[in-house]
mmCIF file of C-alpha atoms and ligand atoms in Angstrom:
data_model
loop_
_atom_site.group_PDB
_atom_site.id
_atom_site.type_symbol
_atom_site.label_atom_id
_atom_site.label_comp_id
_atom_site.label_asym_id
_atom_site.label_seq_id
_atom_site.Cartn_x
_atom_site.Cartn_y
_atom_site.Cartn_z
ATOM 1 C CA MET A 1 168.212 69.448 92.053
ATOM 2 C CA THR A 2 169.554 65.969 92.426
ATOM 3 C CA ASP A 3 167.845 63.146 94.318
ATOM 4 C CA VAL A 4 170.393 63.375 97.029
ATOM 5 C CA ASP A 5 169.684 67.361 97.569
ATOM 6 C CA GLN A 6 166.074 66.597 97.405
ATOM 7 C CA SER A 7 166.280 64.100 100.547
ATOM 8 C CA LEU A 8 168.535 66.405 102.264
ATOM 9 C CA ASP A 9 166.082 69.225 101.765
ATOM 10 C CA LEU A 10 163.382 67.170 103.132
ATOM 11 C CA ASP A 11 165.524 65.747 105.969
ATOM 12 C CA HIS A 12 166.150 69.652 107.060
ATOM 13 C CA GLN A 13 162.455 70.305 106.467
ATOM 14 C CA HIS A 14 161.141 67.504 108.825
ATOM 15 C CA LEU A 15 163.911 68.820 111.574
ATOM 16 C CA LEU A 16 162.770 72.333 111.274
ATOM 17 C CA ASP A 17 159.179 71.357 111.464
ATOM 18 C CA ARG A 18 160.051 69.466 114.525
ATOM 19 C CA ASP A 19 161.902 72.255 116.150
ATOM 20 C CA CYS A 20 159.075 74.714 115.621
ATOM 21 C CA THR A 21 156.513 72.680 117.457
ATOM 22 C CA THR A 22 156.561 74.549 120.635
ATOM 23 C CA LEU A 23 154.168 74.115 123.249
ATOM 24 C CA SER A 24 151.927 77.099 122.595
ATOM 25 C CA ARG A 25 151.772 76.326 118.913
ATOM 26 C CA HIS A 26 150.954 72.782 119.602
ATOM 27 C CA VAL A 27 147.989 73.685 121.976
ATOM 28 C CA LEU A 28 146.444 75.725 119.249
ATOM 29 C CA GLN A 29 146.983 73.013 116.849
ATOM 30 C CA GLN A 30 145.124 70.549 119.129
ATOM 31 C CA LEU A 31 142.220 72.826 119.658
ATOM 32 C CA GLN A 32 142.275 73.823 115.992
ATOM 33 C CA SER A 33 140.879 77.112 116.802
ATOM 34 C CA PHE A 34 141.884 80.450 117.587
ATOM 35 C CA SER A 35 139.156 80.934 119.980
ATOM 36 C CA ALA A 36 139.594 83.180 122.977
ATOM 37 C CA GLU A 37 139.498 80.166 125.137
ATOM 38 C CA ALA A 38 141.999 78.358 122.750
ATOM 39 C CA GLN A 39 144.354 81.321 123.044
ATOM 40 C CA ASP A 40 143.884 81.319 126.915
ATOM 41 C CA LEU A 41 145.205 77.863 127.183
ATOM 42 C CA SER A 42 147.787 78.362 124.949
ATOM 43 C CA ALA A 43 149.080 81.494 127.003
ATOM 44 C CA LEU A 44 148.433 79.332 130.161
ATOM 45 C CA MET A 45 150.709 76.592 128.978
ATOM 46 C CA ASN A 46 153.274 79.052 128.053
ATOM 47 C CA ARG A 47 153.454 80.595 131.470
ATOM 48 C CA ILE A 48 153.739 76.957 133.156
ATOM 49 C CA ALA A 49 156.453 76.252 130.644
ATOM 50 C CA LEU A 50 158.165 79.382 131.862
ATOM 51 C CA ALA A 51 157.686 78.585 135.407
ATOM 52 C CA ALA A 52 159.245 75.071 134.403
ATOM 53 C CA LYS A 53 162.097 76.787 132.830
ATOM 54 C CA LEU A 54 162.884 78.966 135.789
ATOM 55 C CA ILE A 55 162.530 76.083 138.294
ATOM 56 C CA ALA A 56 165.023 73.844 136.077
ATOM 57 C CA ARG A 57 167.383 76.721 135.923
ATOM 58 C CA ARG A 58 167.478 76.844 139.946
ATOM 59 C CA LEU A 59 167.502 72.972 140.285
ATOM 60 C CA THR A 60 170.533 72.716 137.824
ATOM 61 C CA ARG A 61 172.694 75.056 139.747
ATOM 62 C CA ALA A 62 171.432 74.247 143.310
ATOM 63 C CA GLY A 63 174.628 73.002 144.646
ATOM 64 C CA LEU A 64 176.225 76.011 143.929
ATOM 65 C CA VAL A 65 173.797 78.681 144.941
ATOM 66 C CA GLU A 66 173.397 80.185 148.654
ATOM 67 C CA ASP A 67 170.155 79.099 150.081
ATOM 68 C CA ALA A 68 168.855 77.056 147.425
ATOM 69 C CA LEU A 69 169.098 73.409 149.323
ATOM 70 C CA GLY A 70 167.727 72.234 152.597
ATOM 71 C CA PHE A 71 164.944 72.996 155.052
ATOM 72 C CA THR A 72 163.428 76.453 155.976
ATOM 73 C CA GLY A 73 162.471 75.100 159.322
ATOM 74 C CA ARG A 74 158.843 75.374 158.929
ATOM 75 C CA THR A 75 156.067 72.966 158.375
ATOM 76 C CA ASN A 76 153.208 73.288 155.870
ATOM 77 C CA VAL A 77 149.533 72.715 156.274
ATOM 78 C CA GLN A 78 150.073 69.104 155.914
ATOM 79 C CA GLY A 79 152.400 69.066 158.683
ATOM 80 C CA GLU A 80 155.257 68.154 156.541
ATOM 81 C CA SER A 81 158.934 69.973 156.667
ATOM 82 C CA VAL A 82 159.193 72.693 153.934
ATOM 83 C CA LYS A 83 162.312 72.878 151.728
ATOM 84 C CA LYS A 84 163.720 76.130 150.411
ATOM 85 C CA MET A 85 163.159 74.652 146.941
ATOM 86 C CA ASP A 86 159.410 74.210 147.610
ATOM 87 C CA VAL A 87 159.118 77.678 148.699
ATOM 88 C CA PHE A 88 161.071 79.103 145.680
ATOM 89 C CA ALA A 89 159.162 76.843 143.260
ATOM 90 C CA ASN A 90 155.794 77.948 144.777
ATOM 91 C CA GLN A 91 156.454 81.525 144.396
ATOM 92 C CA VAL A 92 157.800 81.066 140.831
ATOM 93 C CA PHE A 93 154.180 79.857 139.806
ATOM 94 C CA ILE A 94 152.746 82.966 141.543
ATOM 95 C CA SER A 95 155.065 85.336 139.876
ATOM 96 C CA VAL A 96 154.566 83.633 136.535
ATOM 97 C CA PHE A 97 150.926 84.480 136.661
ATOM 98 C CA GLU A 98 150.653 87.604 138.315
ATOM 99 C CA GLN A 99 149.751 90.319 135.842
ATOM 100 C CA SER A 100 148.872 87.610 133.211
ATOM 101 C CA GLY A 101 145.148 88.219 133.186
ATOM 102 C CA LEU A 102 144.761 84.587 133.067
ATOM 103 C CA VAL A 103 144.318 82.939 136.378
ATOM 104 C CA CYS A 104 142.465 84.552 139.242
ATOM 105 C CA ARG A 105 143.433 81.812 141.801
ATOM 106 C CA LEU A 106 146.238 79.302 142.445
ATOM 107 C CA ALA A 107 145.983 76.394 144.964
ATOM 108 C CA SER A 108 149.129 74.526 145.821
ATOM 109 C CA GLU A 109 150.456 71.970 148.079
ATOM 110 C CA GLU A 110 152.432 74.759 149.958
ATOM 111 C CA MET A 111 149.634 77.135 150.609
ATOM 112 C CA GLU A 112 146.747 76.547 153.118
ATOM 113 C CA LYS A 113 144.315 78.660 151.215
ATOM 114 C CA PRO A 114 144.213 79.580 147.587
ATOM 115 C CA TYR A 115 146.215 82.594 146.599
ATOM 116 C CA TYR A 116 144.190 85.195 144.851
ATOM 117 C CA ILE A 117 145.420 87.503 142.289
ATOM 118 C CA PRO A 118 142.492 90.235 142.524
ATOM 119 C CA GLU A 119 143.705 92.253 139.346
ATOM 120 C CA ASN A 120 143.532 89.043 137.146
ATOM 121 C CA CYS A 121 139.862 88.101 138.730
ATOM 122 C CA PRO A 122 137.618 90.254 136.372
ATOM 123 C CA ILE A 123 139.057 88.513 133.391
ATOM 124 C CA GLY A 124 141.051 85.479 134.460
ATOM 125 C CA ARG A 125 138.465 82.964 134.684
ATOM 126 C CA TYR A 126 140.553 79.874 135.693
ATOM 127 C CA THR A 127 142.270 78.329 138.879
ATOM 128 C CA LEU A 128 145.921 76.741 138.510
ATOM 129 C CA LEU A 129 146.285 73.851 141.015
ATOM 130 C CA TYR A 130 149.806 72.560 141.438
ATOM 131 C CA ASP A 131 152.574 70.797 143.385
ATOM 132 C CA PRO A 132 155.634 73.008 142.985
ATOM 133 C CA ILE A 133 157.895 70.366 143.724
ATOM 134 C CA ASP A 134 157.047 66.542 144.006
ATOM 135 C CA GLY A 135 159.483 64.294 145.361
ATOM 136 C CA SER A 136 161.115 67.258 147.465
ATOM 137 C CA SER A 137 163.064 64.465 149.294
ATOM 138 C CA ASN A 138 165.080 63.973 146.246
ATOM 139 C CA VAL A 139 166.108 67.594 145.821
ATOM 140 C CA ASP A 140 168.816 67.796 148.258
ATOM 141 C CA ILE A 141 170.619 64.768 146.523
ATOM 142 C CA ASN A 142 170.338 65.806 143.051
ATOM 143 C CA LEU A 143 167.860 63.242 141.949
ATOM 144 C CA ASN A 144 164.717 63.833 139.782
ATOM 145 C CA VAL A 145 161.779 65.685 140.896
ATOM 146 C CA GLY A 146 158.733 67.204 139.352
ATOM 147 C CA SER A 147 155.825 69.845 139.240
ATOM 148 C CA ILE A 148 152.400 68.726 138.895
ATOM 149 C CA PHE A 149 149.410 71.057 137.446
ATOM 150 C CA ALA A 150 146.054 71.257 136.586
ATOM 151 C CA VAL A 151 143.800 73.826 135.084
ATOM 152 C CA ARG A 152 140.106 74.122 135.955
ATOM 153 C CA ARG A 153 137.512 76.725 134.866
ATOM 154 C CA GLN A 154 136.302 79.124 137.945
ATOM 155 C CA GLU A 155 132.599 78.392 138.595
ATOM 156 C CA GLY A 156 130.719 81.297 140.255
ATOM 157 C CA GLU A 157 132.023 84.412 141.855
ATOM 158 C CA ASP A 158 133.716 83.075 144.832
ATOM 159 C CA LEU A 159 132.923 86.059 146.486
ATOM 160 C CA ASP A 160 133.558 84.959 150.297
ATOM 161 C CA GLY A 161 136.889 83.330 148.944
ATOM 162 C CA SER A 162 136.085 79.898 150.196
ATOM 163 C CA ALA A 163 136.808 78.391 146.558
ATOM 164 C CA LYS A 164 133.789 75.721 147.105
ATOM 165 C CA ASP A 165 133.931 75.442 143.291
ATOM 166 C CA LEU A 166 137.123 73.476 143.578
ATOM 167 C CA LEU A 167 135.740 70.592 145.542
ATOM 168 C CA GLN A 168 134.421 68.899 142.483
ATOM 169 C CA ASN A 169 135.491 65.789 140.675
ATOM 170 C CA GLY A 170 138.371 65.656 138.355
ATOM 171 C CA ARG A 171 136.444 65.384 135.165
ATOM 172 C CA LYS A 172 136.472 69.222 135.890
ATOM 173 C CA GLN A 173 140.022 69.608 134.776
ATOM 174 C CA ILE A 174 140.671 71.325 131.203
ATOM 175 C CA ALA A 175 144.209 70.696 131.261
ATOM 176 C CA ALA A 176 146.758 68.855 133.311
ATOM 177 C CA GLY A 177 150.344 67.634 133.271
ATOM 178 C CA TYR A 178 153.635 67.678 135.172
ATOM 179 C CA VAL A 179 157.126 68.487 134.239
ATOM 180 C CA LEU A 180 159.983 66.020 135.049
ATOM 181 C CA TYR A 181 163.363 67.523 135.881
ATOM 182 C CA GLY A 182 165.515 64.869 135.062
ATOM 183 C CA PRO A 183 168.673 64.618 132.776
ATOM 184 C CA SER A 184 166.511 66.668 130.329
ATOM 185 C CA THR A 185 163.625 68.667 131.446
ATOM 186 C CA MET A 186 160.349 67.328 130.076
ATOM 187 C CA LEU A 187 156.850 68.837 130.037
ATOM 188 C CA VAL A 188 153.998 66.319 129.585
ATOM 189 C CA TYR A 189 150.197 67.533 129.141
ATOM 190 C CA SER A 190 146.970 66.906 128.063
ATOM 191 C CA ILE A 191 144.052 69.291 127.247
ATOM 192 C CA GLY A 192 141.727 66.290 126.928
ATOM 193 C CA LYS A 193 143.274 65.252 123.117
ATOM 194 C CA GLY A 194 145.793 62.730 124.109
ATOM 195 C CA VAL A 195 148.948 63.129 125.802
ATOM 196 C CA HIS A 196 152.012 64.753 124.381
ATOM 197 C CA ALA A 197 155.548 65.085 125.671
ATOM 198 C CA PHE A 198 157.868 68.177 125.297
ATOM 199 C CA THR A 199 161.668 68.243 125.851
ATOM 200 C CA LEU A 200 163.361 71.437 126.971
ATOM 201 C CA ASP A 201 166.073 72.260 124.522
ATOM 202 C CA PRO A 202 168.485 74.555 126.431
ATOM 203 C CA SER A 203 169.992 75.800 123.384
ATOM 204 C CA LEU A 204 166.654 77.358 122.203
ATOM 205 C CA GLY A 205 165.174 77.853 125.761
ATOM 206 C CA GLU A 206 162.021 76.208 124.235
ATOM 207 C CA PHE A 207 160.272 73.146 124.927
ATOM 208 C CA ILE A 208 160.227 71.038 121.714
ATOM 209 C CA LEU A 209 157.589 68.398 120.934
ATOM 210 C CA SER A 210 159.282 65.113 121.500
ATOM 211 C CA SER A 211 156.527 62.487 121.645
ATOM 212 C CA GLU A 212 152.728 63.040 120.270
ATOM 213 C CA ASN A 213 149.713 60.685 121.294
ATOM 214 C CA ILE A 214 151.614 58.619 123.878
ATOM 215 C CA ARG A 215 149.704 55.533 124.772
ATOM 216 C CA ILE A 216 150.249 53.567 127.865
ATOM 217 C CA PRO A 217 150.628 49.965 127.515
ATOM 218 C CA ASP A 218 147.790 47.729 128.648
ATOM 219 C CA HIS A 219 150.142 45.819 130.791
ATOM 220 C CA GLY A 220 153.581 46.380 132.099
ATOM 221 C CA PRO A 221 156.302 44.750 134.283
ATOM 222 C CA VAL A 222 157.003 47.929 136.637
ATOM 223 C CA TYR A 223 155.185 47.766 140.029
ATOM 224 C CA SER A 224 156.219 51.146 141.947
ATOM 225 C CA VAL A 225 155.459 51.385 145.648
ATOM 226 C CA ASN A 226 157.144 51.798 148.937
ATOM 227 C CA GLU A 227 157.536 48.515 150.345
ATOM 228 C CA GLY A 228 158.773 49.834 153.599
ATOM 229 C CA ASN A 229 155.084 50.469 154.248
ATOM 230 C CA PHE A 230 154.056 46.841 153.776
ATOM 231 C CA TRP A 231 153.434 46.372 157.672
ATOM 232 C CA GLN A 232 151.066 49.246 157.292
ATOM 233 C CA TRP A 233 148.706 48.114 154.685
ATOM 234 C CA ASP A 234 145.644 46.294 154.674
ATOM 235 C CA ASP A 235 145.592 42.677 153.745
ATOM 236 C CA PRO A 236 144.596 43.303 149.820
ATOM 237 C CA ILE A 237 147.414 45.263 149.130
ATOM 238 C CA ARG A 238 149.884 42.927 150.803
ATOM 239 C CA ASP A 239 148.424 39.776 148.840
ATOM 240 C CA TYR A 240 148.829 41.857 145.676
ATOM 241 C CA ILE A 241 152.536 42.491 146.488
ATOM 242 C CA ARG A 242 152.908 38.744 147.615
ATOM 243 C CA TYR A 243 151.371 37.950 143.866
ATOM 244 C CA VAL A 244 154.041 39.839 142.113
ATOM 245 C CA HIS A 245 156.648 38.484 144.182
ATOM 246 C CA ARG A 246 155.566 35.052 143.355
ATOM 247 C CA HIS A 247 155.010 35.754 139.473
ATOM 248 C CA GLU A 248 157.627 35.979 136.810
ATOM 249 C CA GLY A 249 157.600 39.122 134.720
ATOM 250 C CA TYR A 250 157.643 41.742 137.464
ATOM 251 C CA THR A 251 160.300 44.347 138.335
ATOM 252 C CA ALA A 252 160.273 46.966 141.084
ATOM 253 C CA ARG A 253 161.062 50.456 140.669
ATOM 254 C CA TYR A 254 160.478 53.218 143.136
ATOM 255 C CA SER A 255 162.166 56.766 143.049
ATOM 256 C CA GLY A 256 160.469 58.491 145.981
ATOM 257 C CA ALA A 257 159.143 61.095 143.338
ATOM 258 C CA LEU A 258 155.734 60.267 141.875
ATOM 259 C CA VAL A 259 156.179 62.236 138.559
ATOM 260 C CA GLY A 260 159.288 60.160 137.741
ATOM 261 C CA ASP A 261 157.780 56.926 138.672
ATOM 262 C CA VAL A 262 154.434 57.794 136.743
ATOM 263 C CA HIS A 263 156.553 59.007 133.688
ATOM 264 C CA ARG A 264 158.359 55.650 133.622
ATOM 265 C CA ILE A 265 154.963 53.851 133.592
ATOM 266 C CA LEU A 266 153.370 56.047 130.883
ATOM 267 C CA PHE A 267 156.208 54.810 128.502
ATOM 268 C CA GLN A 268 156.894 51.289 129.886
ATOM 269 C CA GLY A 269 153.734 50.182 131.547
ATOM 270 C CA GLY A 270 153.095 49.031 134.977
ATOM 271 C CA VAL A 271 151.342 50.514 138.159
ATOM 272 C CA PHE A 272 152.209 52.936 140.903
ATOM 273 C CA LEU A 273 150.513 52.496 144.144
ATOM 274 C CA TYR A 274 150.209 54.740 147.399
ATOM 275 C CA PRO A 275 147.682 52.884 149.336
ATOM 276 C CA GLY A 276 146.482 54.087 152.884
ATOM 277 C CA THR A 277 148.751 52.889 155.813
ATOM 278 C CA VAL A 278 147.989 52.704 159.381
ATOM 279 C CA LYS A 279 149.546 56.192 159.983
ATOM 280 C CA LYS A 280 147.878 57.821 156.905
ATOM 281 C CA PRO A 281 144.623 55.803 156.269
ATOM 282 C CA GLU A 282 144.030 58.007 153.167
ATOM 283 C CA GLY A 283 147.444 57.422 151.704
ATOM 284 C CA LYS A 284 149.871 60.346 151.413
ATOM 285 C CA LEU A 285 149.117 61.948 148.106
ATOM 286 C CA ARG A 286 146.658 64.970 147.589
ATOM 287 C CA LEU A 287 143.889 64.586 145.271
ATOM 288 C CA LEU A 288 143.630 68.085 143.636
ATOM 289 C CA TYR A 289 146.905 68.724 142.713
ATOM 290 C CA GLU A 290 148.837 65.413 142.578
ATOM 291 C CA SER A 291 146.474 62.353 141.892
ATOM 292 C CA ALA A 292 143.642 63.959 139.708
ATOM 293 C CA PRO A 293 145.976 65.619 137.235
ATOM 294 C CA LEU A 294 148.035 62.445 136.541
ATOM 295 C CA ALA A 295 144.692 60.507 136.529
ATOM 296 C CA PHE A 296 143.496 62.927 133.912
ATOM 297 C CA LEU A 297 146.804 62.536 131.853
ATOM 298 C CA ILE A 298 146.841 58.746 132.241
ATOM 299 C CA GLU A 299 143.312 57.920 131.248
ATOM 300 C CA GLN A 300 143.878 60.188 128.224
ATOM 301 C CA ALA A 301 146.804 57.862 127.397
ATOM 302 C CA GLY A 302 144.530 54.793 127.644
ATOM 303 C CA GLY A 303 145.406 53.956 131.139
ATOM 304 C CA ARG A 304 143.102 53.985 134.647
ATOM 305 C CA ALA A 305 143.855 55.498 138.001
ATOM 306 C CA SER A 306 141.802 54.546 140.973
ATOM 307 C CA THR A 307 141.588 54.828 144.834
ATOM 308 C CA GLY A 308 141.363 51.176 144.690
ATOM 309 C CA THR A 309 137.667 51.061 144.887
ATOM 310 C CA GLN A 310 136.561 54.173 142.758
ATOM 311 C CA ASP A 311 137.953 56.051 139.461
ATOM 312 C CA ILE A 312 140.217 58.886 140.902
ATOM 313 C CA LEU A 313 138.448 61.240 138.379
ATOM 314 C CA ASP A 314 135.023 60.566 139.951
ATOM 315 C CA VAL A 315 136.169 61.388 143.815
ATOM 316 C CA ILE A 316 134.914 64.479 145.083
ATOM 317 C CA PRO A 317 137.198 66.234 147.572
ATOM 318 C CA ASP A 318 135.887 67.856 150.921
ATOM 319 C CA LYS A 319 138.624 70.190 151.028
ATOM 320 C CA VAL A 320 141.598 71.585 149.111
ATOM 321 C CA HIS A 321 144.263 69.377 150.699
ATOM 322 C CA THR A 322 142.169 66.056 150.676
ATOM 323 C CA ARG A 323 144.298 63.028 150.212
ATOM 324 C CA THR A 324 143.223 59.728 148.557
ATOM 325 C CA PRO A 325 144.760 56.397 148.009
ATOM 326 C CA LEU A 326 146.247 56.138 144.326
ATOM 327 C CA VAL A 327 146.536 53.161 142.077
ATOM 328 C CA ILE A 328 147.522 54.451 138.760
ATOM 329 C CA GLY A 329 148.996 53.017 135.566
ATOM 330 C CA SER A 330 148.235 50.383 132.851
ATOM 331 C CA LYS A 331 144.672 49.270 132.599
ATOM 332 C CA GLU A 332 144.997 45.726 133.382
ATOM 333 C CA ASP A 333 147.506 46.335 136.290
ATOM 334 C CA VAL A 334 145.357 48.541 137.935
ATOM 335 C CA THR A 335 142.415 46.242 137.505
ATOM 336 C CA LEU A 336 144.259 43.416 138.970
ATOM 337 C CA VAL A 337 145.148 45.611 142.239
ATOM 338 C CA GLU A 338 141.249 46.482 142.328
ATOM 339 C CA SER A 339 140.602 42.654 142.158
ATOM 340 C CA PHE A 340 142.334 41.784 145.294
ATOM 341 C CA ILE A 341 140.269 44.750 147.306
ATOM 342 C CA GLN A 342 137.137 43.338 145.780
ATOM 343 C CA GLU A 343 137.949 39.842 146.717
ATOM 344 C CA ARG A 344 138.426 40.916 150.389
ATOM 345 C CA ASP A 345 135.140 42.758 150.381
ATOM 346 C CA ARG A 346 133.367 40.124 148.668
ATOM 347 C CA GLU A 347 134.703 37.617 151.551
ATOM 348 C CA GLN A 348 133.600 40.112 154.066
ATOM 349 C CA LYS A 349 130.253 40.543 152.940
ATOM 350 C CA GLU A 350 129.640 36.558 152.824
ATOM 351 C CA ARG A 351 130.931 36.207 156.509
ATOM 352 C CA GLU A 352 128.369 39.264 157.436
ATOM 353 C CA ILE A 353 125.691 37.222 155.755
ATOM 354 C CA LEU A 354 126.651 33.898 157.393
ATOM 355 C CA THR A 355 127.044 35.550 160.892
ATOM 356 C CA SER A 356 123.643 37.237 160.415
ATOM 357 C CA GLN A 357 121.940 33.780 159.854
ATOM 358 C CA PRO A 358 120.275 32.261 162.744
HETATM 359 P P1 AHM B 1 155.980 65.675 148.245
HETATM 360 O O1 AHM B 1 155.065 66.337 147.122
HETATM 361 O O2 AHM B 1 155.842 66.312 149.486
HETATM 362 O O3 AHM B 1 157.399 65.549 147.798
HETATM 363 O O4 AHM B 1 155.312 64.289 148.427
HETATM 364 C C1 AHM B 1 154.865 63.391 147.417
HETATM 365 C C2 AHM B 1 155.939 62.221 147.187
HETATM 366 C C3 AHM B 1 155.752 61.750 145.829
HETATM 367 O O5 AHM B 1 156.574 62.168 145.112
HETATM 368 C C4 AHM B 1 156.151 60.367 146.218
HETATM 369 O O6 AHM B 1 155.564 59.278 145.324
HETATM 370 C C5 AHM B 1 155.723 60.237 147.749
HETATM 371 O O7 AHM B 1 155.743 61.304 148.159
HETATM 372 C C6 AHM B 1 157.038 59.443 148.259
HETATM 373 O O8 AHM B 1 156.741 59.305 149.706
HETATM 374 P P2 AHM B 1 157.106 57.979 150.666
HETATM 375 O O9 AHM B 1 158.882 58.566 150.916
HETATM 376 O O10 AHM B 1 156.497 57.851 151.887
HETATM 377 O O11 AHM B 1 157.508 56.847 149.961
HETATM 378 MG MG1 MG B 2 153.781 66.653 146.120
#
């Protein structure tokens, strides 16, 4: 064999190796085991990938299909108008996990109470938490949307169906990630061993590894927030935004879909904020299936996620649909936002001390 033949051979080998790194194989490689739990996690991720492919297929053809776009006329448990795509995507996850033997319960933005799959419960010791379509307002205008997911072990028997064991902090998540439906469909996940991105190759119908061990920059130029809410924020958030307006090196990016905005920040650095507002003091985003999964992922990539005063992964929800303010992204940028809040708290304390003195 000549040198040229040999290097061609190596190139082919490299490309083939890459094409063979599918999601389920990657999970097993990460866990370095074929234990029952490793097999479960690999199968779980495979099912999530199937849901992602079904949703991506529907989104790709949405403008051509009857009844794919627009509102259903109903409102969900959060009082938000439900879109047909929300209902479709929610059902996709249910269908994909039925008869899987993997998941006993599913909890989602679109369902008031967790959905039980009784035939899975004797063996399926996991719960899937998910937001089937994140950024629904983008659906009808053909812009990027996402799905967000997390997996937790079921603790106890949950005989009364109250799902109390879900009301624990985000460190209980054993896997988390999102799917981004953009120019290509990407699935980004972590099982607590770094963050890895897969791109759907439509010709193979498989998610193929595209970036491994992603690290978020410690600081980045992007700040991502709905500035239309400026009048509704507390002073520290307004002060932070004034700060970025007055300093060189910042750029605003806000797509209306959290997954896309966080994806940009994961790769390029910066910070996404959805703080509390006058109308929604806890912000808009839900802890269990939006903020906590993304916090798990961003921490795994070396970033931070905070409510402004507490790490998101330490927050204990009081119900399945609890909301929290969210500040997520590069370490230094999240810490900077927090410093404005701490400064206000310090000033408040000083004032209290002064007024309490005789
Ligand atoms: P959704 O899951 O109902 O689509 O709501 C979540 C979305 C996020 O993707 C996005 O960051 C945010 O809501 C946008 O809200 P707003 O229009 O208030 O800026
Ligand atoms: Mg959502």
